[in-house]
PDB file of C-alpha atoms (C1' of nucleotides) in Angstrom:
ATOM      1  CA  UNK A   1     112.201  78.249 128.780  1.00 91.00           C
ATOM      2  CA  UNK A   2     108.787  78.899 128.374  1.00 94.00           C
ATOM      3  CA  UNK A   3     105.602  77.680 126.642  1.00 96.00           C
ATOM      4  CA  UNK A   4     102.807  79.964 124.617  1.00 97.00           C
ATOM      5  CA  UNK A   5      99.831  79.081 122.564  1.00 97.00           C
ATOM      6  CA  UNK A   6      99.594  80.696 119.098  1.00 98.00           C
ATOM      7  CA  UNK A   7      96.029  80.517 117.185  1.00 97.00           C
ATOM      8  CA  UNK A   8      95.967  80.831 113.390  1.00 96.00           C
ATOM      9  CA  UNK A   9      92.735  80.674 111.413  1.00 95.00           C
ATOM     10  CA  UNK A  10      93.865  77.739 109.324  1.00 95.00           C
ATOM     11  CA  UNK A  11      92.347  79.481 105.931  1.00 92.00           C
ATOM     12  CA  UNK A  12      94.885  82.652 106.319  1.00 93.00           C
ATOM     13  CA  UNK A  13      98.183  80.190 107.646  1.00 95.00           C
ATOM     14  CA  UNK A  14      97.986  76.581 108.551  1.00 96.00           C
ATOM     15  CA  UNK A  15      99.807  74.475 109.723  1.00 97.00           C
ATOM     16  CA  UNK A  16     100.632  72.504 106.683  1.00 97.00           C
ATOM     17  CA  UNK A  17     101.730  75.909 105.315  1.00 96.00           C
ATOM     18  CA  UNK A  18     104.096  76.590 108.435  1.00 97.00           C
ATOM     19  CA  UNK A  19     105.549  72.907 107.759  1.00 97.00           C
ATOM     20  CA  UNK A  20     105.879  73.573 104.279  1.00 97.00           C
ATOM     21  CA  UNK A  21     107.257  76.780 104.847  1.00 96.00           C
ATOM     22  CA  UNK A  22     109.442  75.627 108.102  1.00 96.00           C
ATOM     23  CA  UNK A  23     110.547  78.992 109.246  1.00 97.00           C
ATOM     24  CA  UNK A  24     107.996  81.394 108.902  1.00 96.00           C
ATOM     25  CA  UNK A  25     107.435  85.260 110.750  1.00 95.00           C
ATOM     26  CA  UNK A  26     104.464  85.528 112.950  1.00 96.00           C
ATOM     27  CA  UNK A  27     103.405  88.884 112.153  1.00 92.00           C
ATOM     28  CA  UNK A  28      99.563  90.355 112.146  1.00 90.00           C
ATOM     29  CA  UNK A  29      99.506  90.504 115.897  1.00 92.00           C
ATOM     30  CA  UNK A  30      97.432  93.748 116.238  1.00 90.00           C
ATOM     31  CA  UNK A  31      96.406  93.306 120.506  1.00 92.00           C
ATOM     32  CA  UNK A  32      98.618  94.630 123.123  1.00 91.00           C
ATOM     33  CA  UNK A  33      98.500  91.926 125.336  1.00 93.00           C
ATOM     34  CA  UNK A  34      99.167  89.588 122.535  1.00 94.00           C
ATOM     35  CA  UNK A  35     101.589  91.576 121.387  1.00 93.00           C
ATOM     36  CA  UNK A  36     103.566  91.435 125.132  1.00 93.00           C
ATOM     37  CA  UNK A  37     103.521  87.842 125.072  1.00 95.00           C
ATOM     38  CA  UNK A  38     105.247  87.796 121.820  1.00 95.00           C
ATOM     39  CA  UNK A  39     107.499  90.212 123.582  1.00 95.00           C
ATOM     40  CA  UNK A  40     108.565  87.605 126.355  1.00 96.00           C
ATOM     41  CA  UNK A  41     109.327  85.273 123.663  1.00 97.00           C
ATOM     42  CA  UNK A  42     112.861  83.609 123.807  1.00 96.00           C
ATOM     43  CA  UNK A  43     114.649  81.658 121.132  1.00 96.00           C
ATOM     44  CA  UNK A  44     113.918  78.232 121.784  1.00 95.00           C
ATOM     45  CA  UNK A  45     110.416  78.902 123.314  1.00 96.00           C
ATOM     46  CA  UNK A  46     108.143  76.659 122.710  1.00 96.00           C
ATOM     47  CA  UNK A  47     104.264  77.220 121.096  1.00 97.00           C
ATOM     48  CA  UNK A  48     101.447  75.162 120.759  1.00 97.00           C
ATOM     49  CA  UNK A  49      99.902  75.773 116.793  1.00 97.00           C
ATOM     50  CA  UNK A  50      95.882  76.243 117.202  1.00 98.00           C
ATOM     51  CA  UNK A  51      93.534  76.208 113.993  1.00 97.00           C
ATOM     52  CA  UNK A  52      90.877  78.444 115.228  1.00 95.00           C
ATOM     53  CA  UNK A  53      87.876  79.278 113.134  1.00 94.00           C
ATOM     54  CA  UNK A  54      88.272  75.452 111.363  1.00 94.00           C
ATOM     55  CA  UNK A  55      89.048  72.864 113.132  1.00 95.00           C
ATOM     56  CA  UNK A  56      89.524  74.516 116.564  1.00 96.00           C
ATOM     57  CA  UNK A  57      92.142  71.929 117.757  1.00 97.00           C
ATOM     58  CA  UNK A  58      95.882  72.062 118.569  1.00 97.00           C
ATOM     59  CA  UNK A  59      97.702  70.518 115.258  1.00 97.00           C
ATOM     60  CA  UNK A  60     101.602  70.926 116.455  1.00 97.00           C
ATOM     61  CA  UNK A  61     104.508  72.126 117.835  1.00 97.00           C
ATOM     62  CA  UNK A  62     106.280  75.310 116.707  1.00 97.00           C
ATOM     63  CA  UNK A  63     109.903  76.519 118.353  1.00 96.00           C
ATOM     64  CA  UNK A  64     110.490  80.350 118.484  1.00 97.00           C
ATOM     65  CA  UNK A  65     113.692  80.407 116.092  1.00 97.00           C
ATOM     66  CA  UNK A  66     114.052  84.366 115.949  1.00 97.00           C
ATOM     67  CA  UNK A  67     112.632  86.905 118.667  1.00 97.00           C
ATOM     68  CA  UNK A  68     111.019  90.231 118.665  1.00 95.00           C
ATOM     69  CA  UNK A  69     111.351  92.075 115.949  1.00 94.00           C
ATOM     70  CA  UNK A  70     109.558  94.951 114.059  1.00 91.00           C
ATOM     71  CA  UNK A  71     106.455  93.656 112.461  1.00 89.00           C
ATOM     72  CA  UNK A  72     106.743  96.041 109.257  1.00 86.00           C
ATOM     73  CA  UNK A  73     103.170  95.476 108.048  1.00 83.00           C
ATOM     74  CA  UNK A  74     102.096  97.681 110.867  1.00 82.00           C
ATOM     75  CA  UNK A  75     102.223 101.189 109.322  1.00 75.00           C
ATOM     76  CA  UNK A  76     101.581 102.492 113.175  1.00 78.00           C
ATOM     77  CA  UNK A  77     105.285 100.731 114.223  1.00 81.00           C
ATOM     78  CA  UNK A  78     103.452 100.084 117.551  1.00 85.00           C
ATOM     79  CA  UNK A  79     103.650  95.905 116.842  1.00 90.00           C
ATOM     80  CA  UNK A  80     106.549  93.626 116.458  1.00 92.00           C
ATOM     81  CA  UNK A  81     106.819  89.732 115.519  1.00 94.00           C
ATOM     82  CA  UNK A  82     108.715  86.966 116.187  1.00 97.00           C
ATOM     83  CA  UNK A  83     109.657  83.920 113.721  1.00 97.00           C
ATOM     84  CA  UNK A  84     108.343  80.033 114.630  1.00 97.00           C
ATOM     85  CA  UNK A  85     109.769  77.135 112.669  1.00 97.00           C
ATOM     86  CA  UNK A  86     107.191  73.836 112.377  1.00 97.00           C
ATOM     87  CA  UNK A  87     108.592  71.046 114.710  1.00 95.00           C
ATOM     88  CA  UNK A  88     106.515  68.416 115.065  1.00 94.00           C
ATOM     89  CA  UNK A  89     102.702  67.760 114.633  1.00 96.00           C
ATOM     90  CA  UNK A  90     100.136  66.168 117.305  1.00 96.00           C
ATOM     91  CA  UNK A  91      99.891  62.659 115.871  1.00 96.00           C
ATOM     92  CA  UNK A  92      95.911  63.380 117.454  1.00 96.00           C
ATOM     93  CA  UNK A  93      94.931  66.898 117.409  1.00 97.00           C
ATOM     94  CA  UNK A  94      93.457  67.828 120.726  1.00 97.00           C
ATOM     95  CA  UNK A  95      89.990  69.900 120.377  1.00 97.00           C
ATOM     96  CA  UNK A  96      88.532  72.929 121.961  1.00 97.00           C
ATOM     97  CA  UNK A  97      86.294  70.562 123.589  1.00 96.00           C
ATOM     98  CA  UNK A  98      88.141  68.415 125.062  1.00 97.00           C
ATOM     99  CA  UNK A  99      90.368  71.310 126.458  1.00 97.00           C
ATOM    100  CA  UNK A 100      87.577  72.810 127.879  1.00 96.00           C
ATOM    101  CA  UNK A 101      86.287  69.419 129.846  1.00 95.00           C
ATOM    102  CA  UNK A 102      89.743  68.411 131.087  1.00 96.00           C
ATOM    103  CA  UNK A 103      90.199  69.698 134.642  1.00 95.00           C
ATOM    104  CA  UNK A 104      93.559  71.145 134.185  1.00 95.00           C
ATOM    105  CA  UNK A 105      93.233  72.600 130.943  1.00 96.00           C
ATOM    106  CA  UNK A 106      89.579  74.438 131.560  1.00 94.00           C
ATOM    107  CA  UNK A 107      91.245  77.083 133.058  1.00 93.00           C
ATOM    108  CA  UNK A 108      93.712  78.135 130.422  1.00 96.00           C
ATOM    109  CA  UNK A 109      94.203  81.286 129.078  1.00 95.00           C
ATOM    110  CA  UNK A 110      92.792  79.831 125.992  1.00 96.00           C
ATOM    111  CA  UNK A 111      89.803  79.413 127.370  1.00 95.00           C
ATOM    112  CA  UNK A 112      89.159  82.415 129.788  1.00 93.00           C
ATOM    113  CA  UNK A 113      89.702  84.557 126.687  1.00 93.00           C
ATOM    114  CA  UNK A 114      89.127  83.302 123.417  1.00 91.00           C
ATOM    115  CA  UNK A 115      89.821  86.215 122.025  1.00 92.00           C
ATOM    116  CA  UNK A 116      93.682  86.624 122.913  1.00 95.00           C
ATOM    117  CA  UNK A 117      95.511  85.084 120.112  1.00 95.00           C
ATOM    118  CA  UNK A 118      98.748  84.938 121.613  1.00 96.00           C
ATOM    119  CA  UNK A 119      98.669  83.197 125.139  1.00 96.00           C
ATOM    120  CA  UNK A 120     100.912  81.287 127.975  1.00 96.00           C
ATOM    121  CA  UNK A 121     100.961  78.063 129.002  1.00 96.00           C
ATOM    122  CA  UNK A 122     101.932  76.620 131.938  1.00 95.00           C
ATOM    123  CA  UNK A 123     104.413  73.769 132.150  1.00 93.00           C
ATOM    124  CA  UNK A 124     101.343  71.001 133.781  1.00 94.00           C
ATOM    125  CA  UNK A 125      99.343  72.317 130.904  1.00 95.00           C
ATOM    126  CA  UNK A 126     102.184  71.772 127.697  1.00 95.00           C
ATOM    127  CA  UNK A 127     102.511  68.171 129.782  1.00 93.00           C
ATOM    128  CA  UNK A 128      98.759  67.322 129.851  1.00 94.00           C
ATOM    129  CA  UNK A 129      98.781  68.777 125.870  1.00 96.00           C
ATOM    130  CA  UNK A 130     101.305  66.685 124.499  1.00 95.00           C
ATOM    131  CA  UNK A 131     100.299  63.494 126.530  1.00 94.00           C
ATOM    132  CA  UNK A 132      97.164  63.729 124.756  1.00 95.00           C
ATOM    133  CA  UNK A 133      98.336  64.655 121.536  1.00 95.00           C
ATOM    134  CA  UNK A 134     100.511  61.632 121.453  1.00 94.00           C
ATOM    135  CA  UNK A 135     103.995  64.039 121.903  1.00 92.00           C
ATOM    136  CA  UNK A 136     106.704  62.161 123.304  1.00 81.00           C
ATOM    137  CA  UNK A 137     108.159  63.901 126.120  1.00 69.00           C
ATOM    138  CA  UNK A 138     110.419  65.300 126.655  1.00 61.00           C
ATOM    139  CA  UNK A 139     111.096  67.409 123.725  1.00 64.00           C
ATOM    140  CA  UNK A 140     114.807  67.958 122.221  1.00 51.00           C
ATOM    141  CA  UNK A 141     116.590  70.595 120.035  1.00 50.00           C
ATOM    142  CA  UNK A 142     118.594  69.589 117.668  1.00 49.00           C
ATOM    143  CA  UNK A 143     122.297  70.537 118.827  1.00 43.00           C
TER     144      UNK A 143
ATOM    145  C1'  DG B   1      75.293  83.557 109.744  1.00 53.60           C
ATOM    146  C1'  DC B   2      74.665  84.966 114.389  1.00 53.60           C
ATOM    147  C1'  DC B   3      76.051  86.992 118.394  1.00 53.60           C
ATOM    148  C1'  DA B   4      78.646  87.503 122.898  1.00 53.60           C
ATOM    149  C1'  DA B   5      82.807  89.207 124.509  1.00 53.60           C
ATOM    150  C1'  DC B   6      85.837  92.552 124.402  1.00 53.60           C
ATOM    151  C1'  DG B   7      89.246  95.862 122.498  1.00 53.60           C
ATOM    152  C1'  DT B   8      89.578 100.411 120.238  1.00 53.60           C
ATOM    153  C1'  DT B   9      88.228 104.949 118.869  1.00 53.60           C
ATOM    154  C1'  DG B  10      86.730 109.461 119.350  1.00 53.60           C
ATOM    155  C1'  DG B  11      83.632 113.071 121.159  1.00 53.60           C
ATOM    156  C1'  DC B  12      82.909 115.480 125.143  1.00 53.60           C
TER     157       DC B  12
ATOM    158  C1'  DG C   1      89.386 110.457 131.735  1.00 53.60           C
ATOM    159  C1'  DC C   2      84.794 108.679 130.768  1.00 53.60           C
ATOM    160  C1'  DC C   3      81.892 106.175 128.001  1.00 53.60           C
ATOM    161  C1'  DA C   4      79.032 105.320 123.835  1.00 53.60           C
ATOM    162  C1'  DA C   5      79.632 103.666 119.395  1.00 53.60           C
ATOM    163  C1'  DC C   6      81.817 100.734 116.654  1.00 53.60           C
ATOM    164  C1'  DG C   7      84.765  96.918 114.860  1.00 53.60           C
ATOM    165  C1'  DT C   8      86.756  92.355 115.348  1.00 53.60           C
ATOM    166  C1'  DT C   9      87.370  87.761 117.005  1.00 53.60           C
ATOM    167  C1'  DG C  10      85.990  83.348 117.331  1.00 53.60           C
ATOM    168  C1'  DG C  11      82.783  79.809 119.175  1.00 53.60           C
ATOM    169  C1'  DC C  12      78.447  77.984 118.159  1.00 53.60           C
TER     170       DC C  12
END
DNA sequence: GCCAACGTTGGC
DNA sequence: GCCAACGTTGGC
């Protein structure tokens, strides 16, 4: 079981769009080391929803609910995509900012490259994330 | 809207 | 295989 971080510039898909939507494919991923994490993807992963552009906060919770697939909007064939279904949302979004002055989370992947869309997180860091988005821990599927 | 960071492309 | 030119991302 892992944990990832997946940005989305909130005019293109947001996250009231993914709950909306509920299961929804992640495609667009054009960046090979994106594109590898979304490789490593398991069913039951679980990802971290980040408005970037607007807002540039962490809004909710996504689970992986189908894993790597072709991504058929890539006329090259070189990218795949997984699908993420909207679990629950951070009662308190959690900013860029104060990611970036909390002493664990400085150092995430997020952070060292802004540019990587699709990143890890480590297990301290989902902790830190959802204690200060208000996430009860620990999280359960649904049997 | 600007621009730094950085990934990609293509000529050599 | 190098690297300059170019395009894109995303924070500010």
């Amino acid at each position: 079981m892992r944990y990832w971080l997946m940005k989305s510039e909130p005019n293109c898909w947001s996250w009231a769009q993914q709950v909306q939507k509920g299961v929804e494919s992640w495609d667009g991923v054009r960046n090979y080391q994106a594109a590898n994490n979304v490789k490593a993807m398991r069913l039951g992963d679980l990802a971290f929803f980040y408005h970037s552009n607007i807002g540039k906060e962490i809004v909710g919770i996504v689970e992986i609910a189908r894993e790597y697939y072709p991504d058929e909007t890539d006329s090259s064939g070189r990218f795949g995509r997984v699908d993420v279904k909207a679990l629950q949302p951070f009662p308190r979004p959690v900013s860029l900012k104060e990611i970036k002055e909390h002493p664990v989370l400085k150092d995430m992947a997020l952070i060292r490259q802004s540019r990587l869309s699709v990143s890890p997180v480590s297990e301290e860091e989902w902790r830190v994330l959802c204690a200060l988005g208000g996430v009860a821990l620990p999280l359960f599927h649904d049997p």
